[in-house]
PDB file of C-alpha atoms in Angstrom:
ATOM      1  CA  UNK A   1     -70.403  -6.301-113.125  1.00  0.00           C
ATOM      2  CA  UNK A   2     -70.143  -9.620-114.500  1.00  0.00           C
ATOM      3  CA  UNK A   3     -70.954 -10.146-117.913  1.00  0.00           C
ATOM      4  CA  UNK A   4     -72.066 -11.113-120.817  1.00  0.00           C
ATOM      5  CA  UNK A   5     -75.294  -9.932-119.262  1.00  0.00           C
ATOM      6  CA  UNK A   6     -78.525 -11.469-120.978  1.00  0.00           C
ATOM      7  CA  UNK A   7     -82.248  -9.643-119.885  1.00  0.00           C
ATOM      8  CA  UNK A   8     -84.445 -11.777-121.440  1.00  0.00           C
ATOM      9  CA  UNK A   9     -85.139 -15.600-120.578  1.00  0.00           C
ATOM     10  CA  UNK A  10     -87.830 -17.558-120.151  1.00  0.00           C
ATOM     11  CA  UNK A  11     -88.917 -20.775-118.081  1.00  0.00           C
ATOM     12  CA  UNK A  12     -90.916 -23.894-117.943  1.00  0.00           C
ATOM     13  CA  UNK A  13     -92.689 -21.235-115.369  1.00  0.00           C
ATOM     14  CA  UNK A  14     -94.141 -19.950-118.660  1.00  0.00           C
ATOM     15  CA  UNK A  15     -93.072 -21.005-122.211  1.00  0.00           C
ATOM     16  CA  UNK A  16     -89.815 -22.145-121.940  1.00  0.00           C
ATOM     17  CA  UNK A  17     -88.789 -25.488-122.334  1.00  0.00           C
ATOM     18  CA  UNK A  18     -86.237 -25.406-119.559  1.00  0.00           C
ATOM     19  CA  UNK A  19     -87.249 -25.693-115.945  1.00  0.00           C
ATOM     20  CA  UNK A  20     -85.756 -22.757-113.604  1.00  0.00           C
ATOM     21  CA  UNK A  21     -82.722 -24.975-112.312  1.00  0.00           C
ATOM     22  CA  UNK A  22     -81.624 -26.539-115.765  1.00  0.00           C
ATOM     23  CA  UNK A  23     -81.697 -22.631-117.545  1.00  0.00           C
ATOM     24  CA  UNK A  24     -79.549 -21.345-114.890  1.00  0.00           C
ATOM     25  CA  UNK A  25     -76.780 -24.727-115.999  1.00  0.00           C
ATOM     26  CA  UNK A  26     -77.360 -24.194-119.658  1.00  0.00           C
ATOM     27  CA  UNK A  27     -76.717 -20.299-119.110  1.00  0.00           C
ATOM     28  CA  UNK A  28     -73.719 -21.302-116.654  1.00  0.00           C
ATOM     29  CA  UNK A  29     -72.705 -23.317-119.803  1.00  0.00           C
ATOM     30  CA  UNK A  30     -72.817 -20.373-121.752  1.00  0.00           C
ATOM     31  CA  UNK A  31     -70.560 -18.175-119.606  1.00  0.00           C
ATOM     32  CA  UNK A  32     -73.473 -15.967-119.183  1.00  0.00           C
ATOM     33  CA  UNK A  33     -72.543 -13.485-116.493  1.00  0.00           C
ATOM     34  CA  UNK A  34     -76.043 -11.769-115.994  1.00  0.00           C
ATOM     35  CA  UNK A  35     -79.115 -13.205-116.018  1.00  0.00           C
ATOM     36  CA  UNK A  36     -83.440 -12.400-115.854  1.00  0.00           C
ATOM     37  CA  UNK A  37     -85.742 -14.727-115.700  1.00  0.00           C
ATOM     38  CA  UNK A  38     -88.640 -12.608-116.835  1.00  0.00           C
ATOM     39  CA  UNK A  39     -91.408 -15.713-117.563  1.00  0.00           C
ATOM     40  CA  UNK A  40     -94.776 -14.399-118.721  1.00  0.00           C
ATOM     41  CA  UNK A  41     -96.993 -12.930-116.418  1.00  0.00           C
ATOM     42  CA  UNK A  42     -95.163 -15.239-113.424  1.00  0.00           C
ATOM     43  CA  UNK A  43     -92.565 -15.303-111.035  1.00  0.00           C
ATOM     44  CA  UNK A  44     -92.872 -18.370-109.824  1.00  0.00           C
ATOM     45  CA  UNK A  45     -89.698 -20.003-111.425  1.00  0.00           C
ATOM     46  CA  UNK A  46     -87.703 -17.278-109.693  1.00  0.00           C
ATOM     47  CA  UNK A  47     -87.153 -19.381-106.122  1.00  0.00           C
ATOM     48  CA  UNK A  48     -86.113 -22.516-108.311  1.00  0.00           C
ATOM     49  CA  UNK A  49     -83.510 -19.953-110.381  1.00  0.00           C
ATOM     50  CA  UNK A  50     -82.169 -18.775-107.048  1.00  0.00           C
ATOM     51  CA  UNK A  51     -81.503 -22.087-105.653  1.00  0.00           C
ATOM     52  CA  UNK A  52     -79.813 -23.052-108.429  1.00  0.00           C
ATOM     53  CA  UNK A  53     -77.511 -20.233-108.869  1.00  0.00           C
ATOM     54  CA  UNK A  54     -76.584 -19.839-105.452  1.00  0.00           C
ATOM     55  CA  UNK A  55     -72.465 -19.764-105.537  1.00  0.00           C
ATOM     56  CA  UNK A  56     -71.996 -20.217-109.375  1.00  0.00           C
ATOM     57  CA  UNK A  57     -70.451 -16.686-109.858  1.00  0.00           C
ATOM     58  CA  UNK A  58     -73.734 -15.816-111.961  1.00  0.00           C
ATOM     59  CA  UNK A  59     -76.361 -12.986-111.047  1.00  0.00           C
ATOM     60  CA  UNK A  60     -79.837 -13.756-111.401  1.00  0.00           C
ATOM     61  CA  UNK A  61     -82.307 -10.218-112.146  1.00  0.00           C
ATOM     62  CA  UNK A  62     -85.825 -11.196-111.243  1.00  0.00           C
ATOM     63  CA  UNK A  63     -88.192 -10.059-113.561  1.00  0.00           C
ATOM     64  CA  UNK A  64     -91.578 -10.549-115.694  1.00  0.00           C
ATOM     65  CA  UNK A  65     -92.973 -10.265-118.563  1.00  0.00           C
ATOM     66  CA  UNK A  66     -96.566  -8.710-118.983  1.00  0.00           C
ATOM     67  CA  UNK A  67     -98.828  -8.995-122.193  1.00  0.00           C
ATOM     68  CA  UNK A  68    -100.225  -5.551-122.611  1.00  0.00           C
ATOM     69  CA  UNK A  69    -102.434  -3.616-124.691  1.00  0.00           C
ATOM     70  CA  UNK A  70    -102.091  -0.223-126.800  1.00  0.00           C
ATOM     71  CA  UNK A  71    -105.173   0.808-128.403  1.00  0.00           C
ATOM     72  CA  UNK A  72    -104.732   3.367-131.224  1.00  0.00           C
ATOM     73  CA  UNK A  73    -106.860   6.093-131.258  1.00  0.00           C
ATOM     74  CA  UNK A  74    -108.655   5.093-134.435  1.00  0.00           C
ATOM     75  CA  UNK A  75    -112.396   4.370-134.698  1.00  0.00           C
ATOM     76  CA  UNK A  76    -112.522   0.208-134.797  1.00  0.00           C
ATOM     77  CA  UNK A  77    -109.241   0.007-133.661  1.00  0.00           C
ATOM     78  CA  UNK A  78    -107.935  -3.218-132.589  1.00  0.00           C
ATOM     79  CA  UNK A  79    -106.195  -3.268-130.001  1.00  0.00           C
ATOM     80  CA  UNK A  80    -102.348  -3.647-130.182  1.00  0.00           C
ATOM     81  CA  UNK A  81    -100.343  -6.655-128.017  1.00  0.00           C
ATOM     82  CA  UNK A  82     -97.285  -5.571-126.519  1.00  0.00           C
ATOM     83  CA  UNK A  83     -94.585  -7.127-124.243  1.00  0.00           C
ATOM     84  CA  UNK A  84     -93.882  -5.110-121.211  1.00  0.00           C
ATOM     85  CA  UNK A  85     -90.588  -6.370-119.046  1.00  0.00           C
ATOM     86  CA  UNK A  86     -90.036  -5.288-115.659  1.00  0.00           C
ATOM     87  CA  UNK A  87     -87.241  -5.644-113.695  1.00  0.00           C
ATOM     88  CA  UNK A  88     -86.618  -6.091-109.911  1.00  0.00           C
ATOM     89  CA  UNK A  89     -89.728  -5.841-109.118  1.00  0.00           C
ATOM     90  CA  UNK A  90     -90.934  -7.130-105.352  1.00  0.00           C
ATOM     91  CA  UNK A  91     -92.542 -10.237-105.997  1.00  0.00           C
ATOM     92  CA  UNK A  92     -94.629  -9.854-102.795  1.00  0.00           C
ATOM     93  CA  UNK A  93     -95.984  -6.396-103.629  1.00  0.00           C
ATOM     94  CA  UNK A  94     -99.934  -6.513-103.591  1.00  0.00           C
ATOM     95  CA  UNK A  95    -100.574  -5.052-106.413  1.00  0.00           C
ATOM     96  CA  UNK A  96     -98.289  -7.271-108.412  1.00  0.00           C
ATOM     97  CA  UNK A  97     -99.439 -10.263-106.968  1.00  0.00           C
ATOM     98  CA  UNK A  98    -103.544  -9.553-107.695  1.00  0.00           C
ATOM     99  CA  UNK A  99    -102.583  -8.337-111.160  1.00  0.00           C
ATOM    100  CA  UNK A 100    -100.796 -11.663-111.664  1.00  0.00           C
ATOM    101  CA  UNK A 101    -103.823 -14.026-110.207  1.00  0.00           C
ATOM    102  CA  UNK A 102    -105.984 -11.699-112.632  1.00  0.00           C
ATOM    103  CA  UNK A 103    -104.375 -12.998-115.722  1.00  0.00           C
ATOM    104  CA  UNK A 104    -103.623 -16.175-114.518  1.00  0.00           C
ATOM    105  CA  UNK A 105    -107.513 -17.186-114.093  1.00  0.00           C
ATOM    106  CA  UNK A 106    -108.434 -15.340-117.331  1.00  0.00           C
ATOM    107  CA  UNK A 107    -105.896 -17.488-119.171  1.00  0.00           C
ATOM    108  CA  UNK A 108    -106.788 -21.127-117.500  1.00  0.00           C
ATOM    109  CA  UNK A 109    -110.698 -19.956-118.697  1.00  0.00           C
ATOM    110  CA  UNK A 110    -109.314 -19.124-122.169  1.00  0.00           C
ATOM    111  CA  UNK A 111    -107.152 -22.133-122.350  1.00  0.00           C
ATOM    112  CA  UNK A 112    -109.805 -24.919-121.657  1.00  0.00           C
ATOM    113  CA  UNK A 113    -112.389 -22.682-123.607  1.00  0.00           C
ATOM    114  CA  UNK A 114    -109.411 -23.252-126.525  1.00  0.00           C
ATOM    115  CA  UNK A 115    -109.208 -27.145-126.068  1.00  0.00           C
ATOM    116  CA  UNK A 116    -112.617 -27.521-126.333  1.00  0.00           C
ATOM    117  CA  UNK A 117    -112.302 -26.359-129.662  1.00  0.00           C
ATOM    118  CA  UNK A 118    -109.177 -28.151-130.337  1.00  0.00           C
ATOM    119  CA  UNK A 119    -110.927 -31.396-129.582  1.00  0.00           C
ATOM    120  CA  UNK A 120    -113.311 -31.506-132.327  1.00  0.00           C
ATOM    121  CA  UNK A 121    -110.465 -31.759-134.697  1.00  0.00           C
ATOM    122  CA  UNK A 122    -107.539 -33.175-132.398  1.00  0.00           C
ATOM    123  CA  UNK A 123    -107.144 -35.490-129.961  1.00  0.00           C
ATOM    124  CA  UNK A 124    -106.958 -33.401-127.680  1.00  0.00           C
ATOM    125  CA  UNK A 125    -107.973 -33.411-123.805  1.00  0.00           C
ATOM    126  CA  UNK A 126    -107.637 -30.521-121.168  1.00  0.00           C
ATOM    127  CA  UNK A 127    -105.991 -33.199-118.562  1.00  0.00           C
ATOM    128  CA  UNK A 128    -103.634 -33.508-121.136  1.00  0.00           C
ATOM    129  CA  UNK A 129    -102.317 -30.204-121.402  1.00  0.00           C
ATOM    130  CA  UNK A 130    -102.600 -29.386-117.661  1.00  0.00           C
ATOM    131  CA  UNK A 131    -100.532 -32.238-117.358  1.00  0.00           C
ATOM    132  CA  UNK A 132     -97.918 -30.497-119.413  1.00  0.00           C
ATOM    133  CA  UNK A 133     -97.761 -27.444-117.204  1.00  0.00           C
ATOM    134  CA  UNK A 134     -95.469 -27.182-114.003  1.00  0.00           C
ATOM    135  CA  UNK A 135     -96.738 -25.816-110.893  1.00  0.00           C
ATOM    136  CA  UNK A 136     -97.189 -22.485-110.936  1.00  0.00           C
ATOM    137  CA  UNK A 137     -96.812 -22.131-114.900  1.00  0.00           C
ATOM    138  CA  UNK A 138     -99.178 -19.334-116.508  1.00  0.00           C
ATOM    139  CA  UNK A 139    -101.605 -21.137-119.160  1.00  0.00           C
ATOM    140  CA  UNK A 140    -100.778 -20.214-122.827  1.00  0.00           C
ATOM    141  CA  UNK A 141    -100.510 -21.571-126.029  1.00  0.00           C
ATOM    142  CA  UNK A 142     -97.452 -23.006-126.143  1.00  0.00           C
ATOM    143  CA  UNK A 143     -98.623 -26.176-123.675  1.00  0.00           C
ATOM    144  CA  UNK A 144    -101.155 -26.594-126.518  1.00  0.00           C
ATOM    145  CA  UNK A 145     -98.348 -27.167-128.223  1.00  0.00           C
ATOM    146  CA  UNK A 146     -96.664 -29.173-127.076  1.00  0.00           C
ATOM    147  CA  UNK A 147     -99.117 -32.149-126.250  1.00  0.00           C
ATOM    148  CA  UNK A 148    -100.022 -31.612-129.911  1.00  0.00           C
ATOM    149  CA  UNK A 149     -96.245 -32.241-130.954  1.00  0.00           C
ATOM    150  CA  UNK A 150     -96.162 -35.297-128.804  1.00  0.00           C
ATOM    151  CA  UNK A 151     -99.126 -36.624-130.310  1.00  0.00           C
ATOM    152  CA  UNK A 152     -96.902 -36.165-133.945  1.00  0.00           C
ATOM    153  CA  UNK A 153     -99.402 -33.669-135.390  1.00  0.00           C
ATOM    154  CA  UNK A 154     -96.910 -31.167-135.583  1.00  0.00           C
ATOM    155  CA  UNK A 155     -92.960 -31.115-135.817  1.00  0.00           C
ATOM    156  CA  UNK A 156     -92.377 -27.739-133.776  1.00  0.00           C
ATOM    157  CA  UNK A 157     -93.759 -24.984-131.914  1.00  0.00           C
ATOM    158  CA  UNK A 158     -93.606 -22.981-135.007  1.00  0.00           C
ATOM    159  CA  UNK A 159     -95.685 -24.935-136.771  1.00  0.00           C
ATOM    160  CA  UNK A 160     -98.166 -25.317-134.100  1.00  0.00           C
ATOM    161  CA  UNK A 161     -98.384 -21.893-134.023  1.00  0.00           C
ATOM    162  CA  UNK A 162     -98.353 -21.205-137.798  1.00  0.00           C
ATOM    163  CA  UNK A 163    -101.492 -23.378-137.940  1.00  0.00           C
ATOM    164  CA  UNK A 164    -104.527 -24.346-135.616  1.00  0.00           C
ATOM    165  CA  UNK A 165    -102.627 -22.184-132.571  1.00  0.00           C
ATOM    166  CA  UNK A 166    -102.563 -18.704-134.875  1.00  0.00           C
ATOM    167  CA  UNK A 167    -104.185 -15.602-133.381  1.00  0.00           C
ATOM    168  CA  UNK A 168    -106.674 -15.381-135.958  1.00  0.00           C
ATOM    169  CA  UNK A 169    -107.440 -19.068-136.609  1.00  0.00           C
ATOM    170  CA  UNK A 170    -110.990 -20.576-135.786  1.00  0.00           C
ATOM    171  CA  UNK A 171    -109.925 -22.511-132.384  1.00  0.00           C
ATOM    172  CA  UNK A 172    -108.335 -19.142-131.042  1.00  0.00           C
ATOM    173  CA  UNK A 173    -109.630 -17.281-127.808  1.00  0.00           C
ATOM    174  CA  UNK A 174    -108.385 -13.594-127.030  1.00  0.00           C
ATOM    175  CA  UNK A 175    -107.096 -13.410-123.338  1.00  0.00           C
ATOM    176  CA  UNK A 176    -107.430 -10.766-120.777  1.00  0.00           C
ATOM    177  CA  UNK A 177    -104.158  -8.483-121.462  1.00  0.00           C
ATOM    178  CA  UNK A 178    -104.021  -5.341-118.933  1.00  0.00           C
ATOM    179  CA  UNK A 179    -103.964  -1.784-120.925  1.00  0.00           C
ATOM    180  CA  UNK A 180    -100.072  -0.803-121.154  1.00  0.00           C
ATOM    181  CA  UNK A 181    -100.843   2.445-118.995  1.00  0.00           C
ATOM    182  CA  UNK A 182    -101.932  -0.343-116.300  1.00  0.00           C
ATOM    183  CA  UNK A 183     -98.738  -2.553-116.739  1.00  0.00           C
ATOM    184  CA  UNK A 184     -96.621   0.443-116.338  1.00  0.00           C
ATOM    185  CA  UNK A 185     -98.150   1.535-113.048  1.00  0.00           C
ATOM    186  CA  UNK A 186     -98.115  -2.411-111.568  1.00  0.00           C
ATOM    187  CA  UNK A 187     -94.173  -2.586-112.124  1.00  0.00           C
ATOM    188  CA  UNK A 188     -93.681   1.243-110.918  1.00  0.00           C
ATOM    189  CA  UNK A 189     -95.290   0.293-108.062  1.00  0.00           C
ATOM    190  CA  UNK A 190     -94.062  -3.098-107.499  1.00  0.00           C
ATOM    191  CA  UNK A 191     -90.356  -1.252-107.653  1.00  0.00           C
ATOM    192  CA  UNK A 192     -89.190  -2.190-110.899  1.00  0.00           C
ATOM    193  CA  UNK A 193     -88.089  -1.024-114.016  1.00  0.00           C
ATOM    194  CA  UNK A 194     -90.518  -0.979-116.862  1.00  0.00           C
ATOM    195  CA  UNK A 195     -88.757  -1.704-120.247  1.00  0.00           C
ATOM    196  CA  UNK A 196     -90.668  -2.215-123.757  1.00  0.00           C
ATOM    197  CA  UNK A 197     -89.626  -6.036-125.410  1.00  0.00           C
ATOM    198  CA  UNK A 198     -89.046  -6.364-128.808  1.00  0.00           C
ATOM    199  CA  UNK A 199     -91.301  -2.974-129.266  1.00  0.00           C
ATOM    200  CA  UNK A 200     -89.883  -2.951-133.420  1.00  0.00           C
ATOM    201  CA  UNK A 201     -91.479  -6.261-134.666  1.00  0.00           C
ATOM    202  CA  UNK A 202     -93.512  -7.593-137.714  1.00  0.00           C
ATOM    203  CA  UNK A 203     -94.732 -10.520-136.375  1.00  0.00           C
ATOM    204  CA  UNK A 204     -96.038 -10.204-132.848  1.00  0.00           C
ATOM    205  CA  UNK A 205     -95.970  -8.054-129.804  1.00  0.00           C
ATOM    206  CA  UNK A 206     -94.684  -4.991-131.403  1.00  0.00           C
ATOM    207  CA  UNK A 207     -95.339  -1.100-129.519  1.00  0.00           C
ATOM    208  CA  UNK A 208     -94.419   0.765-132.593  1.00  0.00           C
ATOM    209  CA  UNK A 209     -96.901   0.803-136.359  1.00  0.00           C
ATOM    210  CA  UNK A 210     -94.788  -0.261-138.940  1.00  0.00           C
ATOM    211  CA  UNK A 211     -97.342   2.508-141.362  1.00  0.00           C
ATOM    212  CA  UNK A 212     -96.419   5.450-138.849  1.00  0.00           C
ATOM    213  CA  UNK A 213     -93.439   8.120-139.170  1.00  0.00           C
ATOM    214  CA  UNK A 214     -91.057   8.774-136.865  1.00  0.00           C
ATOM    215  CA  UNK A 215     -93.417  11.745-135.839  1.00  0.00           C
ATOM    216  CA  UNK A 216     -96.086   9.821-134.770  1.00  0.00           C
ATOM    217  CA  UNK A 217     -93.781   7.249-133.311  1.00  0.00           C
ATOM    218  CA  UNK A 218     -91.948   9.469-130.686  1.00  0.00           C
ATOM    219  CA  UNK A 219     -95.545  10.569-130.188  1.00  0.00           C
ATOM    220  CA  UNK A 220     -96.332   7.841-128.979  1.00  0.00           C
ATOM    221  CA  UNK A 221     -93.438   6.717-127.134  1.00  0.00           C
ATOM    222  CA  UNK A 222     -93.662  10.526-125.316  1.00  0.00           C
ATOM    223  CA  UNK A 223     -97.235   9.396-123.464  1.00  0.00           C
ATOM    224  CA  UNK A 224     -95.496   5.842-122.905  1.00  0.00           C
ATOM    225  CA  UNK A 225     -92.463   7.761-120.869  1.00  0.00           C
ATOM    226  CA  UNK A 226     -94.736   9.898-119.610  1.00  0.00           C
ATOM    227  CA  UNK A 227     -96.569   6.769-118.195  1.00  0.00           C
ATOM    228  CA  UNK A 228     -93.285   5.706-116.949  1.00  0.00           C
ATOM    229  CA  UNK A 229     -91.887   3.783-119.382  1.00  0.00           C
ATOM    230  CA  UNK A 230     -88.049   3.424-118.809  1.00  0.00           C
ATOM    231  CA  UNK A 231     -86.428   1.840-121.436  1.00  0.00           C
ATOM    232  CA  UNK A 232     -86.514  -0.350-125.134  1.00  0.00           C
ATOM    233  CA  UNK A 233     -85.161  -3.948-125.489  1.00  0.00           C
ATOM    234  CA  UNK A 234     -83.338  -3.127-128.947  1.00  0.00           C
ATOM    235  CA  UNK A 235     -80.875  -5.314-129.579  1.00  0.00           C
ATOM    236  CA  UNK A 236     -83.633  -8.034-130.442  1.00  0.00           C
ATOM    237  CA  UNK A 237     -83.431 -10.543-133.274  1.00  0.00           C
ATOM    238  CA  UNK A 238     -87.436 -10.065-134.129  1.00  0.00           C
ATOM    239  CA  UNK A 239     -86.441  -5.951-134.207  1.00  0.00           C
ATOM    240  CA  UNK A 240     -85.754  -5.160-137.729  1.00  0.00           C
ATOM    241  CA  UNK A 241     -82.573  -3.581-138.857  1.00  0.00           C
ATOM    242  CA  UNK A 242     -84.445  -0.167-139.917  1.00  0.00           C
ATOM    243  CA  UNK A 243     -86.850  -0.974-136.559  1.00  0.00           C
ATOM    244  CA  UNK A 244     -83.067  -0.838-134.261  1.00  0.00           C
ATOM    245  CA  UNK A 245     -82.176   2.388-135.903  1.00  0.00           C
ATOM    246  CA  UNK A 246     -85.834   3.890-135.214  1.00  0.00           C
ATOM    247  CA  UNK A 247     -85.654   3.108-131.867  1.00  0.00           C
ATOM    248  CA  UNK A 248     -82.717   4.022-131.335  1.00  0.00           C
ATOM    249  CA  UNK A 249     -83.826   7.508-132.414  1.00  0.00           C
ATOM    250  CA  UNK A 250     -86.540   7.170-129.837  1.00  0.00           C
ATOM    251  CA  UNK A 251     -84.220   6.269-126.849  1.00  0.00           C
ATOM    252  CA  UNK A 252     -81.787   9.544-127.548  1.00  0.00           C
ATOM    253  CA  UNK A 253     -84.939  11.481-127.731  1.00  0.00           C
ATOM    254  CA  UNK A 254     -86.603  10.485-124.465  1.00  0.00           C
ATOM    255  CA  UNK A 255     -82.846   9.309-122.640  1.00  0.00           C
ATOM    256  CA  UNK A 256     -84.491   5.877-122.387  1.00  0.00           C
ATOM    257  CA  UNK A 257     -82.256   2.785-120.868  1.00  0.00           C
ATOM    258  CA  UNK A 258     -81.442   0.775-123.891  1.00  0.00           C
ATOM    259  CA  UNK A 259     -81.146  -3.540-123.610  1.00  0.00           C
ATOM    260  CA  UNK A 260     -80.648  -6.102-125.908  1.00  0.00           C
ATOM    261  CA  UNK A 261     -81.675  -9.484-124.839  1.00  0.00           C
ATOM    262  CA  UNK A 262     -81.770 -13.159-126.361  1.00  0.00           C
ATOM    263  CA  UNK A 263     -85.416 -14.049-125.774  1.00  0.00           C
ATOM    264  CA  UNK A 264     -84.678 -17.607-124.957  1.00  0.00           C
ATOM    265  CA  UNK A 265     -87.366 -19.708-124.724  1.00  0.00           C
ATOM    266  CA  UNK A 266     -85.187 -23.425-125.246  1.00  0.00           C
ATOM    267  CA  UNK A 267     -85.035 -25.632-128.218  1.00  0.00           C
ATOM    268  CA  UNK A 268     -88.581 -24.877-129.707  1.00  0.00           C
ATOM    269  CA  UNK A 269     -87.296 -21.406-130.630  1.00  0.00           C
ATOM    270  CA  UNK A 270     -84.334 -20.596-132.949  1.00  0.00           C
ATOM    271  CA  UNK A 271     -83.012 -17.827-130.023  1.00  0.00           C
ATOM    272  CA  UNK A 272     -80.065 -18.640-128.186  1.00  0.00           C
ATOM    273  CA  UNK A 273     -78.406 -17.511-124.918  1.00  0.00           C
ATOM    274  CA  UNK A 274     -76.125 -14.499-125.010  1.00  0.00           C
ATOM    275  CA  UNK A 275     -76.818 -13.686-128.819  1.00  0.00           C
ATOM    276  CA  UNK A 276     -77.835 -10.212-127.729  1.00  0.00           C
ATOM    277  CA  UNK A 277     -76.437  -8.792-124.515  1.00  0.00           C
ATOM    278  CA  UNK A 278     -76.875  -5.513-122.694  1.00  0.00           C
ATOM    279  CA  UNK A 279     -74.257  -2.872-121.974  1.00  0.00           C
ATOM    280  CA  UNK A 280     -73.128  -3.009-118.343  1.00  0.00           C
ATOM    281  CA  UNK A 281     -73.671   1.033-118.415  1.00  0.00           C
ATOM    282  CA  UNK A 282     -77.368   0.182-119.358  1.00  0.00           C
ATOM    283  CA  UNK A 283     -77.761  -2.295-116.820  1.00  0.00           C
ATOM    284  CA  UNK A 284     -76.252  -0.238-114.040  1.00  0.00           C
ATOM    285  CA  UNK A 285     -78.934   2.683-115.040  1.00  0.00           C
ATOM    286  CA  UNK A 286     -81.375  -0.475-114.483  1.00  0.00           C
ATOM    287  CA  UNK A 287     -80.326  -0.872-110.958  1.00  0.00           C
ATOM    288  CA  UNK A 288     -79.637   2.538-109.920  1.00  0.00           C
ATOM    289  CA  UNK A 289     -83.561   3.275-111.062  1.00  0.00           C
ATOM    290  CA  UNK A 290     -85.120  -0.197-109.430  1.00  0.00           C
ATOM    291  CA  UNK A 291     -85.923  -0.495-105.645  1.00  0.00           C
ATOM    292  CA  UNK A 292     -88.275  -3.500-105.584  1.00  0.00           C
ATOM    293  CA  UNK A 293     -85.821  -6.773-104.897  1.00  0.00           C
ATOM    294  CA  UNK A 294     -82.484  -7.394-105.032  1.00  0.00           C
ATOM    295  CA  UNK A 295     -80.139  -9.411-107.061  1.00  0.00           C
ATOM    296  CA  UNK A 296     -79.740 -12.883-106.470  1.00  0.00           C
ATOM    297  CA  UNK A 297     -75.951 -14.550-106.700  1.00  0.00           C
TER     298      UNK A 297
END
């Protein structure tokens, strides 16, 4: 198996700065052996990918990447984001492919409801940030973003989100996120292979409680195998230090496929190609588990 084999990259399908065809030459530039493009809660960049890799020597993994929710079981609760990748699954499986338009038209409502309120204070249109997106791109944030860094109000996505974009900032508007149980089951039965992202994080999208034990945690990570959770993106740059060693812990416990993964989003984002990679032992449990769609070279 070729490698250095990266699992996590995104698109201009989503958030990513690079359209399908020019992240397949940037990670061709980057010797990259393996490749997913797991975009949020789309697949639509995969075609472009595939075209573009077709007789480079490079393998292309189609995957996504599903916003979830956990919800503890504590009265008031709020409930928990997580990232959920999966991994060869069949793009054209039905269940898939409602659960995708499903989030899709809950985040284009969200998104003008979120410009609306953007406008009072920005200039700031909705044909404007439409305009931004390519076709087939899943509505978020980060096109916000970016029309409001061309406009010079901001230097950087970071900044964007740091200010008028954060989750609990007056112009914000929560978007339909399946329950993890449900995420789970739509890559199970789409045939792919279900692995937490970045599940050890302080910032965002993290599966574990930074106030829980390591009691509670493998609690919890028992009803997520149980679910059929099959693995934990480790090797992570937002996963702490003390977060890689707890989940580590977890993965021994439960025999859970272990990844590490760059994240790359482009130049908005500090993560880079190929600075966390994936065992080619892990990957091959990856395939040997998966049944949904096939690699693409």
């Amino acid at each position: 198996m070729p490698s250095p084999i990266d699992l996590h990259a995104h698109s201009s399908a989503s958030d990513g700065d690079d359209r399908p065809h020019e992240l397949i030459a940037h990670a061709l530039s980057e010797r990259i052996g393996v490749l997913a493009l797991s975009d949020h809660d789309t697949m639509s960049g995969i075609p472009e990918a595939a075209e573009a890799i077709a007789g480079s020597g490079m393998t292309l993994v189609p995957a996504i990447e599903f916003s979830a929710q956990v919800i503890d079981p504590i009265p008031g609760a709020i409930p928990r984001s997580v990232h959920l990748l999966g991994y060869m699954v069949d793009p054209g499986n039905a269940v898939l492919a409602e659960e995708m338009e499903k989030i899709r038209a809950h985040r284009d409502d969200r998104l003008r409801v979120m410009v609306e309120k953007l406008s009072v204070d920005y200039e700031l249109t909705w044909d404007e940030v439409s305009a931004s997106m390519p076709p087939g791109a899943t509505p978020g944030r980060p096109h916000i973003a970016s029309v409001l860094i061309d406009k010079g109000y901001f230097p950087d996505t970071t900044a964007a989100f740091a200010g008028p974009l954060r989750a609990d900032g007056p112009y914000h508007v929560p978007h339909y996120a399946p329950r993890l149980h449900r995420a789970l089951q739509v890559v199970r039965d789409a045939g792919g292979v279900p692995i937490l992202a970045h599940p050890y994080t302080g910032a965002r999208s993290g599966a574990v409680r930074h106030d829980q034990n390591l009691r509670a945690i493998l609690a919890d990570y028992q009803e997520f195998v149980e679910l059929g959770l099959a693995g934990l993106e480790i090797d992570h740059r937002e996963n702490t230090d003390e977060g890689k060693g707890v989940l580590r812990a977890v993965a021994a416990e439960f025999n859970l496929i272990v990844t590490g993964s760059s994240d790359y989003h482009g130049t908005r984002k500090p993560n880079q190609l190929g600075e966390n990679t994936t065992d080619p032992a892990q990957f091959e449990r990856i395939l040997e588990a998966a049944s949904g769609s096939d690699l693409v070279s």
